[in-house]
Tab-separated table of C-alpha atoms and ligand atoms in Angstrom:
chain	number	residue	atom	x	y	z
A	1271	MET	CA	56.731	-1.444	61.265
A	1272	THR	CA	54.714	-4.839	61.592
A	1273	VAL	CA	51.687	-2.753	61.682
A	1274	LYS	CA	52.692	-0.849	58.747
A	1275	ARG	CA	53.490	-4.014	56.874
A	1276	GLU	CA	50.029	-5.657	57.448
A	1277	TYR	CA	48.292	-2.492	56.484
A	1278	ASN	CA	50.101	-2.520	53.269
A	1279	HIS	CA	49.185	-6.319	52.672
A	1280	LYS	CA	45.466	-5.491	53.051
A	1281	ASP	CA	45.710	-2.761	50.685
A	1282	TRP	CA	47.407	-4.972	48.030
A	1283	GLU	CA	44.680	-7.622	48.714
A	1284	ASN	CA	41.917	-5.105	48.195
A	1285	TYR	CA	43.643	-3.803	45.061
A	1286	ARG	CA	44.079	-7.321	43.668
A	1287	ARG	CA	40.141	-8.252	44.536
A	1288	LYS	CA	39.113	-5.007	42.709
A	1289	ARG	CA	41.263	-5.701	39.615
A	1290	VAL	CA	40.310	-9.367	39.403
A	1291	GLY	CA	36.499	-8.183	39.765
A	1292	ARG	CA	37.043	-5.739	37.136
A	1293	ILE	CA	38.642	-8.345	34.692
A	1294	LYS	CA	35.837	-10.512	35.486
A	1295	GLN	CA	33.209	-7.682	34.623
A	1296	PHE	CA	34.980	-7.096	31.181
A	1297	ILE	CA	34.992	-10.768	30.500
A	1298	VAL	CA	31.476	-11.269	31.411
A	1299	VAL	CA	30.433	-8.032	29.023
A	1300	ILE	CA	32.529	-9.520	26.400
A	1301	VAL	CA	31.065	-12.944	26.188
A	1302	CYS	CA	27.450	-11.102	26.511
A	1303	LEU	CA	28.303	-8.971	23.517
A	1304	LEU	CA	29.554	-12.047	21.587
A	1305	LEU	CA	26.489	-13.521	22.385
A	1306	VAL	CA	23.863	-10.839	21.834
A	1307	VAL	CA	25.199	-9.243	18.749
A	1308	PRO	CA	25.037	-12.621	16.536
A	1309	THR	CA	21.747	-13.491	17.814
A	1310	VAL	CA	20.598	-9.832	17.033
A	1311	CYS	CA	21.802	-9.898	13.675
A	1312	CYS	CA	20.147	-13.668	13.126
A	1313	ALA	CA	16.786	-12.292	14.265
A	1314	MET	CA	17.158	-9.383	11.868
A	1315	MET	CA	18.154	-11.840	8.948
A	1316	THR	CA	15.270	-14.214	9.712
A	1317	LEU	CA	12.479	-11.505	9.883
A	1318	LYS	CA	13.996	-10.070	6.274
A	1319	VAL	CA	14.054	-13.752	4.589
A	1320	HIS	CA	10.603	-14.083	6.118
A	1321	ARG	CA	9.289	-11.065	4.361
A	1322	LEU	CA	11.015	-11.860	0.894
A	1323	GLU	CA	9.708	-15.450	1.201
A	1324	LYS	CA	5.964	-13.796	1.854
A	1325	GLN	CA	6.419	-11.409	-1.105
A	1326	VAL	CA	7.643	-14.404	-3.403
A	1327	ARG	CA	4.766	-16.347	-2.324
A	1328	SER	CA	2.090	-13.798	-2.869
A	1329	LEU	CA	4.065	-13.189	-6.402
A	1330	ILE	CA	3.643	-16.542	-7.399
A	1331	GLU	CA	0.042	-16.683	-6.333
A	1332	ILE	CA	-0.744	-13.479	-8.000
A	1333	HIS	CA	1.341	-14.748	-11.353
A	1334	ASP	CA	-0.032	-18.140	-10.994
A	1335	GLU	CA	-1.240	-18.277	-14.407
A	1336	GLU	CA	1.923	-16.652	-15.761
A	1337	TYR	CA	3.832	-19.106	-13.552
A	1338	GLN	CA	2.076	-22.141	-14.873
A	1339	LYS	CA	2.649	-21.367	-18.631
A	1340	TYR	CA	6.170	-20.357	-17.855
A	1341	LEU	CA	6.843	-23.981	-16.321
A	1342	LYS	CA	5.218	-25.326	-19.264
A	1343	GLY	CA	7.108	-23.006	-21.682
A	1344	LYS	CA	10.297	-23.884	-20.238
A	1345	LYS	CA	9.954	-27.334	-21.726
A	1346	GLU	CA	9.608	-25.907	-25.071
A	1347	GLU	CA	12.188	-23.489	-26.850
A	1348	GLY	CA	11.690	-20.059	-26.770
A	1349	ALA	CA	9.176	-19.907	-23.976
A	1350	ALA	CA	6.668	-17.227	-24.155
A	1351	PHE	CA	6.957	-16.189	-20.643
A	1352	ASN	CA	9.856	-15.095	-18.589
A	1353	GLU	CA	11.181	-16.478	-15.626
A	1354	PRO	CA	9.704	-15.572	-12.357
A	1355	SER	CA	12.969	-13.940	-11.455
A	1356	SER	CA	12.982	-11.956	-14.912
A	1357	ILE	CA	9.665	-10.740	-13.926
A	1358	ILE	CA	10.781	-9.380	-10.703
A	1359	TYR	CA	13.691	-7.872	-12.432
A	1360	ALA	CA	11.860	-6.584	-15.333
A	1361	ALA	CA	10.777	-3.579	-13.678
A	1362	GLU	CA	14.259	-2.289	-13.858
A	1363	VAL	CA	15.039	-3.258	-17.118
A	1364	GLU	CA	15.219	0.354	-18.291
A	1365	LYS	CA	17.554	0.962	-15.748
A	1366	GLU	CA	19.546	-1.897	-16.255
A	1367	GLN	CA	20.071	-0.816	-19.932
A	1368	GLU	CA	21.501	2.456	-18.661
A	1369	GLU	CA	23.719	0.989	-16.136
A	1370	PRO	CA	24.325	-2.763	-17.304
A	1371	GLU	CA	26.228	-3.826	-14.133
A	1372	SER	CA	23.958	-1.843	-11.600
A	1373	GLU	CA	23.769	-3.990	-8.530
A	1374	PRO	CA	21.257	-2.378	-6.592
A	1375	VAL	CA	18.576	-3.859	-8.953
A	1376	MET	CA	17.599	-6.545	-6.592
A	1377	ALA	CA	17.248	-4.319	-3.724
A	1378	GLU	CA	15.080	-1.972	-5.365
A	1379	ALA	CA	13.067	-4.696	-6.998
A	1380	ALA	CA	12.407	-6.185	-3.611
A	1381	ASP	CA	11.004	-3.057	-2.435
A	1382	LEU	CA	8.216	-3.036	-4.590
A	1383	THR	CA	4.993	-4.735	-3.379
A	1384	PRO	CA	3.689	-7.904	-5.537
A	1385	GLU	CA	0.835	-5.724	-6.775
A	1386	GLU	CA	3.318	-3.097	-8.137
A	1387	LEU	CA	5.590	-5.605	-9.893
A	1388	LEU	CA	2.348	-7.339	-11.311
A	1389	GLU	CA	1.202	-3.940	-12.534
A	1390	GLN	CA	4.294	-3.053	-14.594
A	1391	ASN	CA	4.574	-6.459	-16.211
A	1392	THR	CA	1.297	-7.913	-16.988
A	1393	GLU	CA	-0.003	-7.584	-20.531
A	1394	LYS	CA	-3.538	-8.246	-19.285
A	1395	LYS	CA	-6.349	-5.771	-18.777
A	1396	LYS	CA	-6.027	-4.008	-15.564
A	1397	VAL	CA	-9.005	-3.143	-13.366
A	1398	TYR	CA	-9.042	-1.104	-10.158
A	1399	LEU	CA	-11.767	-1.596	-7.755
A	1400	THR	CA	-12.497	1.440	-6.190
A	1401	PHE	CA	-14.935	2.221	-3.115
A	1402	ASP	CA	-15.804	6.060	-2.459
A	1403	ASP	CA	-17.349	7.667	0.731
A	1404	GLY	CA	-16.398	5.186	3.432
A	1405	PRO	CA	-15.727	4.051	5.953
A	1406	SER	CA	-19.275	2.916	6.565
A	1407	GLN	CA	-21.008	-0.053	8.420
A	1408	TYR	CA	-20.165	-2.032	5.203
A	1409	SER	CA	-16.483	-1.542	5.195
A	1410	ASN	CA	-15.651	-4.405	7.115
A	1411	GLU	CA	-17.793	-6.693	4.871
A	1412	LEU	CA	-16.076	-5.314	1.757
A	1413	LEU	CA	-12.813	-6.019	3.331
A	1414	ASN	CA	-13.612	-9.659	4.429
A	1415	VAL	CA	-14.763	-10.464	0.775
A	1416	LEU	CA	-11.420	-8.678	-0.739
A	1417	LYS	CA	-9.708	-10.833	1.720
A	1418	LYS	CA	-11.178	-13.888	1.035
A	1419	TYR	CA	-10.512	-13.629	-2.697
A	1420	ASN	CA	-7.008	-12.226	-2.355
A	1421	VAL	CA	-7.674	-9.043	-4.177
A	1422	LYS	CA	-6.401	-5.477	-3.562
A	1423	ALA	CA	-8.355	-2.477	-4.079
A	1424	THR	CA	-8.680	1.218	-3.344
A	1425	PHE	CA	-10.481	3.194	-0.784
A	1426	PHE	CA	-11.245	7.130	-1.358
A	1427	VAL	CA	-12.366	7.654	2.228
A	1428	ILE	CA	-13.824	10.844	3.832
A	1429	GLY	CA	-13.189	12.095	7.266
A	1430	LYS	CA	-14.590	10.515	10.344
A	1431	THR	CA	-13.175	10.475	13.633
A	1432	ASP	CA	-15.160	7.592	15.823
A	1433	LYS	CA	-13.102	4.666	16.963
A	1434	GLU	CA	-14.780	2.154	14.365
A	1435	SER	CA	-13.723	4.368	11.575
A	1436	LEU	CA	-10.201	4.717	12.521
A	1437	LYS	CA	-9.650	0.999	12.791
A	1438	ILE	CA	-11.030	0.702	9.349
A	1439	TYR	CA	-8.635	3.457	7.920
A	1440	LYS	CA	-5.919	1.123	9.824
A	1441	ARG	CA	-7.458	-2.315	8.337
A	1442	ILE	CA	-7.353	-0.824	4.650
A	1443	VAL	CA	-3.555	-0.075	5.062
A	1444	GLU	CA	-2.666	-3.253	6.911
A	1445	GLU	CA	-4.490	-5.430	4.576
A	1446	GLY	CA	-2.381	-4.147	1.664
A	1447	HIS	CA	-5.172	-1.897	-0.159
A	1448	THR	CA	-4.571	2.069	-1.210
A	1449	LEU	CA	-6.071	4.213	1.413
A	1450	ALA	CA	-6.704	7.506	-0.741
A	1451	MET	CA	-8.575	10.680	-0.183
A	1452	HIS	CA	-12.129	11.890	-1.074
A	1453	SER	CA	-12.420	15.083	0.949
A	1454	TYR	CA	-12.999	15.310	4.492
A	1455	THR	CA	-16.481	16.675	4.541
A	1456	HIS	CA	-17.643	15.725	1.043
A	1457	LYS	CA	-19.996	18.992	1.398
A	1458	TYR	CA	-19.657	20.244	-2.216
A	1459	ASP	CA	-20.700	23.751	-1.179
A	1460	VAL	CA	-17.960	23.854	1.652
A	1461	ILE	CA	-15.192	22.274	-0.442
A	1462	TYR	CA	-15.709	23.820	-3.705
A	1463	LYS	CA	-16.415	27.407	-2.196
A	1464	SER	CA	-13.043	28.652	-2.477
A	1465	LEU	CA	-9.526	27.364	-3.111
A	1466	ASP	CA	-8.719	28.003	0.605
A	1467	ASN	CA	-11.533	25.842	1.595
A	1468	PHE	CA	-10.291	23.114	-0.672
A	1469	LYS	CA	-6.900	23.212	0.516
A	1470	LYS	CA	-7.985	23.346	4.128
A	1471	ASP	CA	-10.357	20.065	3.673
A	1472	ILE	CA	-7.543	18.304	1.938
A	1473	GLU	CA	-4.997	18.777	4.627
A	1474	LYS	CA	-7.444	18.160	7.369
A	1475	LEU	CA	-8.179	14.665	5.831
A	1476	SER	CA	-4.555	13.926	4.794
A	1477	ASN	CA	-3.595	14.705	8.561
A	1478	LEU	CA	-6.318	12.665	10.032
A	1479	LEU	CA	-5.523	9.441	7.755
A	1480	TYR	CA	-1.644	10.008	8.624
A	1481	GLU	CA	-2.414	10.289	12.429
A	1482	ALA	CA	-4.688	6.928	12.157
A	1483	THR	CA	-2.336	4.840	10.122
A	1484	GLY	CA	1.099	6.414	9.932
A	1485	VAL	CA	0.797	6.631	6.147
A	1486	ARG	CA	0.605	9.839	4.297
A	1487	PRO	CA	-2.136	9.381	1.376
A	1488	LYS	CA	-1.180	10.594	-2.150
A	1489	TYR	CA	-4.087	9.976	-4.276
A	1490	TYR	CA	-7.443	11.880	-4.380
A	1491	ARG	CA	-10.757	11.709	-6.095
A	1492	PHE	CA	-12.683	14.776	-6.333
A	1493	PRO	CA	-16.291	14.571	-5.251
A	1494	GLY	CA	-18.146	14.610	-8.103
A	1495	GLY	CA	-15.308	13.956	-10.127
A	1496	SER	CA	-12.900	16.458	-11.871
A	1497	SER	CA	-15.320	17.254	-14.295
A	1498	ASN	CA	-18.010	18.369	-11.727
A	1499	GLN	CA	-20.276	21.143	-12.550
A	1500	VAL	CA	-20.905	22.451	-9.175
A	1501	SER	CA	-17.400	23.700	-8.046
A	1502	LYS	CA	-17.187	27.547	-7.564
A	1503	VAL	CA	-13.614	27.383	-7.710
A	1504	SER	CA	-11.882	26.585	-11.145
A	1505	VAL	CA	-11.035	22.873	-10.970
A	1506	LYS	CA	-7.725	23.624	-12.704
A	1507	LYS	CA	-6.665	25.774	-9.874
A	1508	CYS	CA	-7.421	22.810	-7.503
A	1509	ILE	CA	-5.618	20.633	-9.815
A	1510	SER	CA	-2.699	23.056	-9.797
A	1511	TYR	CA	-2.462	22.679	-5.925
A	1512	LEU	CA	-2.620	18.800	-6.054
A	1513	LYS	CA	0.173	18.668	-8.271
A	1514	GLU	CA	1.983	21.032	-6.218
A	1515	LYS	CA	1.413	18.761	-3.259
A	1516	GLY	CA	2.735	15.828	-5.312
A	1517	ILE	CA	-1.112	14.257	-5.370
A	1518	THR	CA	-2.495	12.289	-8.137
A	1519	TYR	CA	-6.322	12.163	-8.513
A	1520	PHE	CA	-8.171	9.374	-10.124
A	1521	ASP	CA	-11.732	9.810	-11.899
A	1522	TRP	CA	-13.358	6.584	-13.248
A	1523	ASN	CA	-14.411	4.934	-16.467
A	1524	ALA	CA	-16.738	2.112	-15.414
A	1525	VAL	CA	-19.508	2.153	-12.807
A	1526	ASN	CA	-21.455	-0.500	-11.016
A	1527	GLY	CA	-24.438	1.857	-10.640
A	1528	ASP	CA	-24.912	2.088	-7.280
A	1529	ALA	CA	-24.967	5.764	-7.155
A	1530	THR	CA	-27.583	6.376	-9.838
A	1531	GLY	CA	-30.426	6.349	-7.968
A	1532	LYS	CA	-31.858	3.170	-9.661
A	1533	LYS	CA	-32.253	0.265	-7.778
A	1534	TYR	CA	-29.776	-2.199	-9.696
A	1535	THR	CA	-29.756	-6.016	-8.604
A	1536	ALA	CA	-26.281	-7.383	-7.625
A	1537	LYS	CA	-26.481	-9.123	-10.907
A	1538	GLN	CA	-27.222	-5.952	-12.852
A	1539	MET	CA	-24.510	-4.284	-11.022
A	1540	VAL	CA	-22.083	-6.949	-12.186
A	1541	ALA	CA	-23.046	-6.593	-15.825
A	1542	ASN	CA	-22.762	-2.847	-15.525
A	1543	VAL	CA	-19.165	-3.114	-14.464
A	1544	MET	CA	-18.348	-6.025	-16.925
A	1545	GLU	CA	-19.681	-3.651	-19.652
A	1546	GLY	CA	-17.555	-0.652	-18.686
A	1547	VAL	CA	-14.407	-2.692	-18.393
A	1548	SER	CA	-14.751	-4.560	-21.776
A	1549	LYS	CA	-14.260	-0.968	-23.013
A	1550	ASN	CA	-10.670	-0.116	-21.589
A	1551	ASN	CA	-7.307	-1.771	-20.960
A	1552	ASN	CA	-7.145	0.379	-17.731
A	1553	SER	CA	-10.626	0.299	-15.834
A	1554	MET	CA	-11.225	2.322	-12.700
A	1555	VAL	CA	-14.428	1.054	-11.217
A	1556	LEU	CA	-16.404	3.419	-9.464
A	1557	MET	CA	-18.390	1.756	-6.243
A	1558	HIS	CA	-19.584	3.267	-2.892
A	1559	ASP	CA	-18.903	2.159	0.573
A	1560	THR	CA	-22.005	4.010	2.163
A	1561	VAL	CA	-24.758	3.051	4.459
A	1562	SER	CA	-27.188	2.637	1.531
A	1563	LYS	CA	-25.063	0.514	-0.458
A	1564	ASP	CA	-25.641	-3.110	0.449
A	1565	THR	CA	-25.878	-4.350	-2.795
A	1566	THR	CA	-22.780	-3.286	-3.673
A	1567	VAL	CA	-21.386	-5.495	-0.777
A	1568	LYS	CA	-23.757	-8.384	-2.018
A	1569	SER	CA	-22.190	-8.065	-5.698
A	1570	LEU	CA	-18.803	-7.951	-4.969
A	1571	PRO	CA	-17.832	-11.939	-4.688
A	1572	SER	CA	-19.539	-12.640	-8.045
A	1573	LEU	CA	-17.897	-9.634	-9.597
A	1574	ILE	CA	-14.299	-10.549	-8.508
A	1575	LYS	CA	-15.503	-14.243	-9.731
A	1576	LYS	CA	-16.230	-12.920	-13.171
A	1577	LEU	CA	-13.403	-10.531	-13.530
A	1578	LYS	CA	-10.746	-13.244	-12.704
A	1579	LYS	CA	-12.419	-15.922	-14.932
A	1580	GLU	CA	-12.329	-13.362	-17.990
A	1581	GLY	CA	-8.686	-12.809	-17.262
A	1582	TYR	CA	-8.575	-9.281	-15.817
A	1583	VAL	CA	-5.870	-8.371	-13.540
A	1584	LEU	CA	-7.171	-6.722	-10.257
A	1585	LEU	CA	-5.238	-4.147	-8.649
A	1586	PRO	CA	-4.804	-1.448	-5.769
A	1587	ILE	CA	-3.891	2.208	-7.158
A	1588	THR	CA	-0.073	2.547	-6.945
A	1589	ASP	CA	2.297	5.072	-8.120
A	1590	TYR	CA	2.639	3.149	-11.253
A	1591	THR	CA	-1.032	3.424	-12.109
A	1592	LYS	CA	-1.945	5.053	-15.239
A	1593	PRO	CA	-4.565	7.944	-14.320
A	1594	VAL	CA	-7.769	7.910	-15.648
A	1595	GLN	CA	-9.028	11.797	-15.417
A	1596	HIS	CA	-12.007	13.411	-16.985
A	1597	VAL	CA	-10.186	16.863	-16.992
A	1598	LYS	CA	-6.521	15.832	-17.683
A	1599	ALA	CA	-3.558	16.789	-15.379
A	1600	GLU	CA	-1.402	17.602	-18.588
A	1601	SER	CA	-4.061	20.496	-19.334
A	1602	VAL	CA	-3.311	22.177	-16.519
A	1603	LYS	CA	0.116	24.120	-15.683
B	1256	ZN	ZN1	-18.279	10.420	-3.144
């Protein structure tokens, strides 16, 4: 009897200890959860706030002139410029008119880049600097200049798989420029031999850029332009294919002359562009990022300074960019 009682007593002790142990574990898990969940939430919110602050800062920077005028205009009745917040929301005005109390307006506007917001809201003449044929040994220099002057541009690149080129594709995207396609091989006799070749070339480049950057390119520039006379395939068939794939193509209406065979000086190149952009409200400037185009790099700082000084807004190509097309996409079914 005594043995049995002792045995029961030990059993009870073990059971009690286990139970206390489980309760302790449970309390520890709950305390951990109570600590971890709010910490993670806080970290996420901080990141989000940081991102939004960055967007607002660059927006104000880009809008500097408008912002100064706004501050000035605020003092006078009937200010000519909108409040910065109105600038942010103006992109959604049309939508708001349809749904006056639509709440997601703020979230959607916050998803747009400062350049997209500016593109839709500026009344100034727009200039899109575009560089074809890269990456090259000059790509990093071009990117350094653009960074220095806080300008975003568009690179219509070709297919290259060496380490340095892959890094350049990435840098273009990371620094907020538009990475666009200009064919994988740039060999007219290959790309334009058949529609099938044209398609394969684009697919190959699209996949390469996607793998290198994680971003699927949406814009294209025909080697030689959409009005080229060398294609054996009807350009209209190529355009149909691009439309089917949701790819927009862009030609140009201003050049710096770096592909003309003439040896222009940096100063002459700037003058060529200034003449071109003076004729359009939306200027697509054709320049090149290739081994022989060192003067283009040299001319870039003064070109940017001059364009800014004369009141042009410099932008990268986005979904809101009005295409400049030699053969209009609307002319093709
Ligand atoms: Zn080219």
